[in-house]
Amino acid sequence: MLISQILRPDGSLAVVAREGSEAALVRGAASTYALAQEAIASGRPLSAVIAAHGLGEAVDLARLLDEGRVTLPVTHPDPAHLHLTGTGLTHLGSASARDAMHAKLETAEALTDSMRMFRMGLEGGRPAPGQIGVQPEWFYKGNGHSAVAPGQPLTAPPCAEDGGEEPEVAGLYLIGPGGQPFRIGWALANEFSDHVIEKVNYLWLAHSKLRPASFGPEILLGELPADLQGTSRIRRGGRVIWERPFLSGEANMSHSYANLEHHHFKYDIFRQPGDLHVHMFGTATLSVADGIRTEAGDVFEIEAAPFGLPLKNPLAFAPKETGPALVKAL
């Protein structure tokens, strides 16, 4: 089952569920967040809660997406309680793409930090059940104020040197009573980053990640395919200027999802009841690794069959900085 959120004509949210090509509104559903809360409170799977609500009016989801009425598939009533985070160097192709950007030397005697961390993942990223594996690279992107709906622009901030796509799978989570994380499902994500800043010095990775991100348009409920294959492309003026397949799923990763989830939710701050988390699991495919320099107006497209509709976002750049950010004393 795939679920999404749309905007009604009055601006309120409605939830859409679909299996195959048939999409319909979920009766009595105020939001995905409300349905997930109901599932936790009742101890039922989210799909069972949706089935109990029943489906009503049929909708043309693709048309609504073109009209700009498909929004993020899950949102929090208070955007500050939605956390955007991610992990890197998790895919079997990640190290070569990342290392090409910020490594000057790589020899058996002098491995870069990227290669060391990638090797650690290969050696310890898939622990046995009940065991804890090696921790991955981790980064923070922002909160719900940084979450951009499908179809809306990903805007690079005034300090940006670049605006580059990162096609990823994200896990979507709601924290239940007592701090228990519950996975709502999975979604495509564009973990938008600044690869020029990152290339200057790997210690600027944190700066390069403080950018908006988009995810959706639909959430896949249930299990994720172990071998996930999709396509990432960039259009400029309607013409495809770059296109590459991307691989994800545990068959193509050095870490297990369970290990990556543990190393995020091991922190108490990320287990606050009622909070939402969108945690992105890394990629192995970047246009910047092929020498592409993105421009304002380019459109990023990420698609993979299990996730339904593709995730599309145009690129925009905020006006450049004209001076330092000024702080006023009280």
mmCIF file of C-alpha atoms in Angstrom:
data_model
loop_
_atom_site.group_PDB
_atom_site.id
_atom_site.type_symbol
_atom_site.label_atom_id
_atom_site.label_comp_id
_atom_site.label_asym_id
_atom_site.label_seq_id
_atom_site.Cartn_x
_atom_site.Cartn_y
_atom_site.Cartn_z
ATOM 1 C CA MET A 1 0.000 0.000 0.000
ATOM 2 C CA LEU A 2 1.098 3.567 -0.767
ATOM 3 C CA ILE A 3 -0.216 6.590 1.120
ATOM 4 C CA SER A 4 0.113 10.308 0.507
ATOM 5 C CA GLN A 5 -1.339 13.621 1.613
ATOM 6 C CA ILE A 6 -3.152 16.128 -0.561
ATOM 7 C CA LEU A 7 -4.458 19.616 0.025
ATOM 8 C CA ARG A 8 -8.200 20.089 -0.167
ATOM 9 C CA PRO A 9 -9.529 23.246 -1.868
ATOM 10 C CA ASP A 10 -9.857 24.877 1.587
ATOM 11 C CA GLY A 11 -6.201 24.107 2.385
ATOM 12 C CA SER A 12 -6.871 21.297 4.869
ATOM 13 C CA LEU A 13 -5.151 17.925 4.587
ATOM 14 C CA ALA A 14 -6.601 14.667 3.305
ATOM 15 C CA VAL A 15 -4.936 11.259 3.142
ATOM 16 C CA VAL A 16 -4.900 9.173 -0.034
ATOM 17 C CA ALA A 17 -4.265 5.426 -0.108
ATOM 18 C CA ARG A 18 -3.685 3.310 -3.170
ATOM 19 C CA GLU A 19 -2.851 -0.198 -4.219
ATOM 20 C CA GLY A 20 -2.002 -0.473 -7.887
ATOM 21 C CA SER A 21 -3.501 2.349 -9.932
ATOM 22 C CA GLU A 22 -6.598 2.906 -7.765
ATOM 23 C CA ALA A 23 -6.236 5.863 -5.376
ATOM 24 C CA ALA A 24 -8.921 7.099 -3.005
ATOM 25 C CA LEU A 25 -9.351 9.306 0.049
ATOM 26 C CA VAL A 26 -9.152 7.623 3.450
ATOM 27 C CA ARG A 27 -12.439 8.325 5.211
ATOM 28 C CA GLY A 28 -12.216 10.362 8.402
ATOM 29 C CA ALA A 29 -8.438 10.787 8.215
ATOM 30 C CA ALA A 30 -7.252 14.249 9.222
ATOM 31 C CA SER A 31 -3.612 13.471 8.376
ATOM 32 C CA THR A 32 -1.020 10.716 8.109
ATOM 33 C CA TYR A 33 0.236 11.827 11.513
ATOM 34 C CA ALA A 34 -3.201 11.281 13.052
ATOM 35 C CA LEU A 35 -3.527 7.840 11.447
ATOM 36 C CA ALA A 36 -0.080 6.833 12.745
ATOM 37 C CA GLN A 37 -1.021 7.998 16.251
ATOM 38 C CA GLU A 38 -4.187 5.899 16.013
ATOM 39 C CA ALA A 39 -2.178 2.863 14.918
ATOM 40 C CA ILE A 40 0.193 3.216 17.881
ATOM 41 C CA ALA A 41 -2.635 3.741 20.373
ATOM 42 C CA SER A 42 -4.613 0.735 19.088
ATOM 43 C CA GLY A 43 -1.637 -1.575 18.591
ATOM 44 C CA ARG A 44 -2.598 -2.220 14.962
ATOM 45 C CA PRO A 45 -0.592 -1.910 11.737
ATOM 46 C CA LEU A 46 -1.164 1.329 9.886
ATOM 47 C CA SER A 47 -2.601 -0.580 6.930
ATOM 48 C CA ALA A 48 -5.216 -2.141 9.243
ATOM 49 C CA VAL A 49 -6.172 1.293 10.590
ATOM 50 C CA ILE A 50 -6.635 2.560 7.030
ATOM 51 C CA ALA A 51 -8.722 -0.503 6.157
ATOM 52 C CA ALA A 52 -10.922 0.138 9.198
ATOM 53 C CA HIS A 53 -11.485 3.747 8.125
ATOM 54 C CA GLY A 54 -12.322 2.633 4.612
ATOM 55 C CA LEU A 55 -11.799 4.397 1.315
ATOM 56 C CA GLY A 56 -14.074 7.030 -0.149
ATOM 57 C CA GLU A 57 -13.855 9.296 -3.161
ATOM 58 C CA ALA A 58 -11.454 8.218 -5.905
ATOM 59 C CA VAL A 59 -8.772 10.730 -6.887
ATOM 60 C CA ASP A 60 -6.357 11.201 -9.779
ATOM 61 C CA LEU A 61 -3.140 11.475 -7.784
ATOM 62 C CA ALA A 62 -0.898 12.204 -10.779
ATOM 63 C CA ARG A 63 -3.130 15.097 -11.831
ATOM 64 C CA LEU A 64 -3.199 16.473 -8.284
ATOM 65 C CA LEU A 65 0.597 16.286 -8.213
ATOM 66 C CA ASP A 66 0.791 18.303 -11.431
ATOM 67 C CA GLU A 67 -1.603 20.840 -9.891
ATOM 68 C CA GLY A 68 0.624 21.273 -6.832
ATOM 69 C CA ARG A 69 -1.930 19.784 -4.456
ATOM 70 C CA VAL A 70 0.159 16.799 -3.335
ATOM 71 C CA THR A 71 2.121 17.839 -0.276
ATOM 72 C CA LEU A 72 4.604 16.034 1.973
ATOM 73 C CA PRO A 73 3.246 12.563 2.771
ATOM 74 C CA VAL A 74 3.577 13.117 6.521
ATOM 75 C CA THR A 75 3.832 16.379 8.457
ATOM 76 C CA HIS A 76 3.798 17.448 12.097
ATOM 77 C CA PRO A 77 1.372 20.091 13.398
ATOM 78 C CA ASP A 78 4.461 21.888 14.760
ATOM 79 C CA PRO A 79 7.251 21.812 12.122
ATOM 80 C CA ALA A 80 9.909 22.156 14.842
ATOM 81 C CA HIS A 81 9.025 18.606 15.928
ATOM 82 C CA LEU A 82 9.907 17.029 12.585
ATOM 83 C CA HIS A 83 13.604 16.164 12.309
ATOM 84 C CA LEU A 84 15.503 15.783 9.021
ATOM 85 C CA THR A 85 18.656 13.691 9.432
ATOM 86 C CA GLY A 86 20.723 11.223 7.467
ATOM 87 C CA THR A 87 23.633 8.835 7.196
ATOM 88 C CA GLY A 88 26.370 8.609 4.595
ATOM 89 C CA LEU A 89 28.912 6.134 3.245
ATOM 90 C CA THR A 90 26.340 3.377 3.619
ATOM 91 C CA HIS A 91 26.114 2.142 0.032
ATOM 92 C CA LEU A 92 28.577 -0.060 -1.773
ATOM 93 C CA GLY A 93 29.216 2.683 -4.322
ATOM 94 C CA SER A 94 29.260 5.573 -1.843
ATOM 95 C CA ALA A 95 32.947 5.683 -1.106
ATOM 96 C CA SER A 96 34.149 6.079 -4.693
ATOM 97 C CA ALA A 97 31.737 8.950 -5.408
ATOM 98 C CA ARG A 98 32.370 10.732 -2.128
ATOM 99 C CA ASP A 99 36.089 10.172 -2.113
ATOM 100 C CA ALA A 100 36.431 11.568 -5.620
ATOM 101 C CA MET A 101 35.085 14.850 -4.293
ATOM 102 C CA HIS A 102 37.225 15.504 -1.250
ATOM 103 C CA ALA A 103 40.232 13.160 -1.257
ATOM 104 C CA LYS A 104 43.598 14.151 -2.670
ATOM 105 C CA LEU A 105 45.498 11.092 -1.613
ATOM 106 C CA GLU A 106 44.418 7.508 -1.236
ATOM 107 C CA THR A 107 47.005 4.848 -0.723
ATOM 108 C CA ALA A 108 47.222 1.721 1.343
ATOM 109 C CA GLU A 109 49.310 3.697 3.822
ATOM 110 C CA ALA A 110 47.180 6.841 3.894
ATOM 111 C CA LEU A 111 43.477 6.138 3.607
ATOM 112 C CA THR A 112 41.136 9.116 3.668
ATOM 113 C CA ASP A 113 38.600 9.420 6.471
ATOM 114 C CA SER A 114 35.893 8.483 3.977
ATOM 115 C CA MET A 115 37.614 5.249 3.039
ATOM 116 C CA ARG A 116 38.288 4.387 6.669
ATOM 117 C CA MET A 117 34.630 4.865 7.563
ATOM 118 C CA PHE A 118 33.460 2.979 4.492
ATOM 119 C CA ARG A 119 35.746 0.069 5.400
ATOM 120 C CA MET A 120 34.420 0.124 8.968
ATOM 121 C CA GLY A 121 30.910 -0.249 7.563
ATOM 122 C CA LEU A 122 31.953 -3.161 5.381
ATOM 123 C CA GLU A 123 33.520 -4.894 8.371
ATOM 124 C CA GLY A 124 30.928 -4.091 11.043
ATOM 125 C CA GLY A 125 27.806 -2.527 9.544
ATOM 126 C CA ARG A 126 25.751 -5.726 9.464
ATOM 127 C CA PRO A 127 25.721 -7.091 13.012
ATOM 128 C CA ALA A 128 24.027 -10.349 13.948
ATOM 129 C CA PRO A 129 20.470 -10.046 15.288
ATOM 130 C CA GLY A 130 20.516 -8.584 18.771
ATOM 131 C CA GLN A 131 24.019 -7.166 18.341
ATOM 132 C CA ILE A 132 25.154 -3.568 17.762
ATOM 133 C CA GLY A 133 27.294 -2.801 14.742
ATOM 134 C CA VAL A 134 29.672 0.027 13.922
ATOM 135 C CA GLN A 135 28.143 3.490 13.765
ATOM 136 C CA PRO A 136 27.891 5.277 10.392
ATOM 137 C CA GLU A 137 28.550 8.822 9.340
ATOM 138 C CA TRP A 138 25.602 10.888 10.615
ATOM 139 C CA PHE A 139 24.391 14.413 9.828
ATOM 140 C CA TYR A 140 21.612 16.846 10.673
ATOM 141 C CA LYS A 141 19.713 18.741 7.976
ATOM 142 C CA GLY A 142 17.093 20.706 9.862
ATOM 143 C CA ASN A 143 13.511 20.447 11.024
ATOM 144 C CA GLY A 144 10.100 20.615 9.393
ATOM 145 C CA HIS A 145 10.781 24.177 8.271
ATOM 146 C CA SER A 146 13.399 22.674 5.917
ATOM 147 C CA ALA A 147 11.031 20.056 4.489
ATOM 148 C CA VAL A 148 9.958 20.918 0.938
ATOM 149 C CA ALA A 149 6.864 19.408 -0.655
ATOM 150 C CA PRO A 150 7.131 17.454 -3.920
ATOM 151 C CA GLY A 151 7.054 19.802 -6.885
ATOM 152 C CA GLN A 152 8.238 22.784 -4.859
ATOM 153 C CA PRO A 153 11.681 24.390 -5.268
ATOM 154 C CA LEU A 154 14.720 23.224 -3.355
ATOM 155 C CA THR A 155 16.333 26.573 -2.637
ATOM 156 C CA ALA A 156 20.042 26.844 -1.912
ATOM 157 C CA PRO A 157 20.730 29.444 0.814
ATOM 158 C CA PRO A 158 22.602 32.733 0.210
ATOM 159 C CA CYS A 159 25.901 31.175 1.399
ATOM 160 C CA ALA A 160 25.664 28.240 -1.027
ATOM 161 C CA GLU A 161 28.301 27.409 -3.621
ATOM 162 C CA ASP A 162 26.309 24.559 -5.163
ATOM 163 C CA GLY A 163 22.923 22.859 -5.145
ATOM 164 C CA GLY A 164 23.159 19.156 -5.800
ATOM 165 C CA GLU A 165 20.731 16.252 -5.639
ATOM 166 C CA GLU A 166 21.173 13.085 -3.596
ATOM 167 C CA PRO A 167 18.614 10.374 -4.453
ATOM 168 C CA GLU A 168 17.926 8.391 -1.307
ATOM 169 C CA VAL A 169 15.499 6.197 0.569
ATOM 170 C CA ALA A 170 14.185 7.678 3.811
ATOM 171 C CA GLY A 171 12.599 5.992 6.790
ATOM 172 C CA LEU A 172 9.678 7.903 8.320
ATOM 173 C CA TYR A 173 9.145 7.490 12.064
ATOM 174 C CA LEU A 174 6.764 8.601 14.807
ATOM 175 C CA ILE A 175 7.897 8.398 18.420
ATOM 176 C CA GLY A 176 5.275 6.776 20.604
ATOM 177 C CA PRO A 177 4.670 6.871 24.361
ATOM 178 C CA GLY A 178 7.698 6.017 26.430
ATOM 179 C CA GLY A 179 10.042 7.008 23.607
ATOM 180 C CA GLN A 180 9.430 3.986 21.371
ATOM 181 C CA PRO A 181 10.169 4.708 17.683
ATOM 182 C CA PHE A 182 7.623 3.355 15.210
ATOM 183 C CA ARG A 183 8.405 3.223 11.494
ATOM 184 C CA ILE A 184 5.501 4.592 9.453
ATOM 185 C CA GLY A 185 7.052 3.506 6.172
ATOM 186 C CA TRP A 186 9.564 4.406 3.486
ATOM 187 C CA ALA A 187 9.786 7.201 0.915
ATOM 188 C CA LEU A 188 12.016 8.539 -1.819
ATOM 189 C CA ALA A 189 14.008 11.580 -0.727
ATOM 190 C CA ASN A 190 16.204 14.237 -2.281
ATOM 191 C CA GLU A 191 18.860 14.907 0.350
ATOM 192 C CA PHE A 192 19.829 18.223 -1.254
ATOM 193 C CA SER A 193 23.455 19.178 -0.446
ATOM 194 C CA ASP A 194 26.314 21.534 -1.314
ATOM 195 C CA HIS A 195 29.078 19.378 -2.760
ATOM 196 C CA VAL A 196 31.376 22.321 -3.548
ATOM 197 C CA ILE A 197 31.542 23.341 0.113
ATOM 198 C CA GLU A 198 32.014 19.728 1.144
ATOM 199 C CA LYS A 199 34.905 19.340 -1.291
ATOM 200 C CA VAL A 200 36.883 22.191 0.295
ATOM 201 C CA ASN A 201 37.242 20.303 3.566
ATOM 202 C CA TYR A 202 35.408 17.270 4.857
ATOM 203 C CA LEU A 203 34.983 19.032 8.210
ATOM 204 C CA TRP A 204 32.573 21.338 6.362
ATOM 205 C CA LEU A 205 30.245 18.399 5.769
ATOM 206 C CA ALA A 206 27.912 19.725 8.483
ATOM 207 C CA HIS A 207 27.617 23.055 6.645
ATOM 208 C CA SER A 208 27.010 21.330 3.315
ATOM 209 C CA LYS A 209 24.055 19.394 4.764
ATOM 210 C CA LEU A 210 22.176 22.322 6.342
ATOM 211 C CA ARG A 211 19.884 22.592 3.362
ATOM 212 C CA PRO A 212 16.238 21.860 2.592
ATOM 213 C CA ALA A 213 15.191 18.365 1.571
ATOM 214 C CA SER A 214 12.155 16.850 -0.097
ATOM 215 C CA PHE A 215 10.553 13.445 0.311
ATOM 216 C CA GLY A 216 7.576 11.575 -1.084
ATOM 217 C CA PRO A 217 5.223 12.011 -2.841
ATOM 218 C CA GLU A 218 4.080 8.636 -1.459
ATOM 219 C CA ILE A 219 4.960 6.454 1.518
ATOM 220 C CA LEU A 220 5.496 2.738 0.968
ATOM 221 C CA LEU A 221 4.031 0.745 3.857
ATOM 222 C CA GLY A 222 5.471 -2.605 4.861
ATOM 223 C CA GLU A 223 8.790 -4.128 3.907
ATOM 224 C CA LEU A 224 11.312 -2.484 1.608
ATOM 225 C CA PRO A 225 12.709 -4.555 -1.297
ATOM 226 C CA ALA A 226 16.231 -5.760 -0.541
ATOM 227 C CA ASP A 227 17.371 -4.865 -4.072
ATOM 228 C CA LEU A 228 15.921 -1.471 -4.919
ATOM 229 C CA GLN A 229 16.602 0.013 -8.354
ATOM 230 C CA GLY A 230 15.635 3.490 -9.475
ATOM 231 C CA THR A 231 16.636 6.383 -11.712
ATOM 232 C CA SER A 232 17.912 9.864 -10.922
ATOM 233 C CA ARG A 233 17.899 12.550 -13.623
ATOM 234 C CA ILE A 234 18.190 16.279 -14.147
ATOM 235 C CA ARG A 235 16.183 18.208 -16.717
ATOM 236 C CA ARG A 236 17.198 21.625 -18.023
ATOM 237 C CA GLY A 237 14.685 23.451 -20.169
ATOM 238 C CA GLY A 238 12.701 20.227 -20.439
ATOM 239 C CA ARG A 239 15.705 18.289 -21.791
ATOM 240 C CA VAL A 240 17.438 15.533 -19.809
ATOM 241 C CA ILE A 241 21.058 16.640 -19.277
ATOM 242 C CA TRP A 242 22.032 13.832 -16.901
ATOM 243 C CA GLU A 243 20.564 10.462 -15.970
ATOM 244 C CA ARG A 244 21.891 7.527 -13.968
ATOM 245 C CA PRO A 245 20.404 4.442 -12.340
ATOM 246 C CA PHE A 246 20.751 4.248 -8.577
ATOM 247 C CA LEU A 247 20.754 1.204 -6.325
ATOM 248 C CA SER A 248 19.556 1.015 -2.749
ATOM 249 C CA GLY A 249 18.119 -1.543 -0.370
ATOM 250 C CA GLU A 250 20.171 -3.750 1.921
ATOM 251 C CA ALA A 251 21.495 -5.878 -0.965
ATOM 252 C CA ASN A 252 23.414 -2.796 -2.118
ATOM 253 C CA MET A 253 24.475 -1.421 1.265
ATOM 254 C CA SER A 254 27.340 -1.942 3.701
ATOM 255 C CA HIS A 255 25.032 -1.335 6.682
ATOM 256 C CA SER A 256 21.738 -2.946 7.637
ATOM 257 C CA TYR A 257 18.762 -0.661 8.131
ATOM 258 C CA ALA A 258 18.406 -1.952 11.687
ATOM 259 C CA ASN A 259 21.956 -0.855 12.460
ATOM 260 C CA LEU A 260 21.413 2.599 10.951
ATOM 261 C CA GLU A 261 18.145 3.005 12.856
ATOM 262 C CA HIS A 262 19.827 1.993 16.124
ATOM 263 C CA HIS A 263 22.570 4.571 15.759
ATOM 264 C CA HIS A 264 20.013 7.325 15.230
ATOM 265 C CA PHE A 265 17.515 6.407 17.916
ATOM 266 C CA LYS A 266 20.128 5.476 20.534
ATOM 267 C CA TYR A 267 20.037 9.150 21.547
ATOM 268 C CA ASP A 268 17.332 10.179 24.025
ATOM 269 C CA ILE A 269 16.812 13.495 22.240
ATOM 270 C CA PHE A 270 15.521 11.568 19.214
ATOM 271 C CA ARG A 271 13.004 9.586 21.256
ATOM 272 C CA GLN A 272 10.705 12.382 22.362
ATOM 273 C CA PRO A 273 7.052 11.211 22.243
ATOM 274 C CA GLY A 274 5.089 12.769 19.405
ATOM 275 C CA ASP A 275 8.110 13.769 17.312
ATOM 276 C CA LEU A 276 8.434 12.806 13.655
ATOM 277 C CA HIS A 277 11.717 11.773 12.034
ATOM 278 C CA VAL A 278 12.699 11.619 8.377
ATOM 279 C CA HIS A 279 16.002 9.741 8.316
ATOM 280 C CA MET A 280 17.783 9.423 4.971
ATOM 281 C CA PHE A 281 19.978 6.380 4.383
ATOM 282 C CA GLY A 282 22.569 7.551 1.860
ATOM 283 C CA THR A 283 23.244 7.213 -1.849
ATOM 284 C CA ALA A 284 25.839 6.039 -4.325
ATOM 285 C CA THR A 285 24.785 8.225 -7.279
ATOM 286 C CA LEU A 286 25.591 11.936 -7.615
ATOM 287 C CA SER A 287 25.547 14.106 -10.741
ATOM 288 C CA VAL A 288 28.432 16.174 -9.369
ATOM 289 C CA ALA A 289 30.638 13.072 -9.578
ATOM 290 C CA ASP A 290 30.075 13.190 -13.359
ATOM 291 C CA GLY A 291 31.074 16.849 -13.567
ATOM 292 C CA ILE A 292 27.546 18.288 -13.727
ATOM 293 C CA ARG A 293 27.180 21.856 -12.481
ATOM 294 C CA THR A 294 23.529 22.521 -11.669
ATOM 295 C CA GLU A 295 21.748 25.765 -12.532
ATOM 296 C CA ALA A 296 18.668 27.571 -11.281
ATOM 297 C CA GLY A 297 15.617 26.143 -13.005
ATOM 298 C CA ASP A 298 17.021 22.626 -13.331
ATOM 299 C CA VAL A 299 14.513 19.984 -12.255
ATOM 300 C CA PHE A 300 15.590 16.989 -10.187
ATOM 301 C CA GLU A 301 13.634 13.770 -10.771
ATOM 302 C CA ILE A 302 13.986 10.649 -8.623
ATOM 303 C CA GLU A 303 11.904 7.559 -9.264
ATOM 304 C CA ALA A 304 11.758 3.896 -8.273
ATOM 305 C CA ALA A 305 8.805 1.655 -9.069
ATOM 306 C CA PRO A 306 7.945 0.490 -5.509
ATOM 307 C CA PHE A 307 7.442 4.114 -4.398
ATOM 308 C CA GLY A 308 4.802 5.074 -6.953
ATOM 309 C CA LEU A 309 4.960 8.608 -8.307
ATOM 310 C CA PRO A 310 8.381 10.199 -8.910
ATOM 311 C CA LEU A 311 9.790 12.913 -6.674
ATOM 312 C CA LYS A 312 10.378 16.110 -8.683
ATOM 313 C CA ASN A 313 11.744 19.435 -7.451
ATOM 314 C CA PRO A 314 13.084 22.447 -9.352
ATOM 315 C CA LEU A 315 16.309 24.067 -8.173
ATOM 316 C CA ALA A 316 16.448 27.684 -7.009
ATOM 317 C CA PHE A 317 19.161 29.854 -5.486
ATOM 318 C CA ALA A 318 18.522 32.552 -2.905
ATOM 319 C CA PRO A 319 20.269 35.886 -3.565
ATOM 320 C CA LYS A 320 23.910 35.850 -2.549
ATOM 321 C CA GLU A 321 25.044 37.232 0.789
ATOM 322 C CA THR A 322 25.771 40.934 0.812
ATOM 323 C CA GLY A 323 27.303 41.033 4.292
ATOM 324 C CA PRO A 324 27.565 39.170 7.582
ATOM 325 C CA ALA A 325 24.526 38.107 9.565
ATOM 326 C CA LEU A 326 24.187 40.707 12.309
ATOM 327 C CA VAL A 327 23.278 39.811 15.868
ATOM 328 C CA LYS A 328 21.697 42.442 18.102
ATOM 329 C CA ALA A 329 22.360 42.494 21.825
ATOM 330 C CA LEU A 330 19.377 42.778 24.146
#
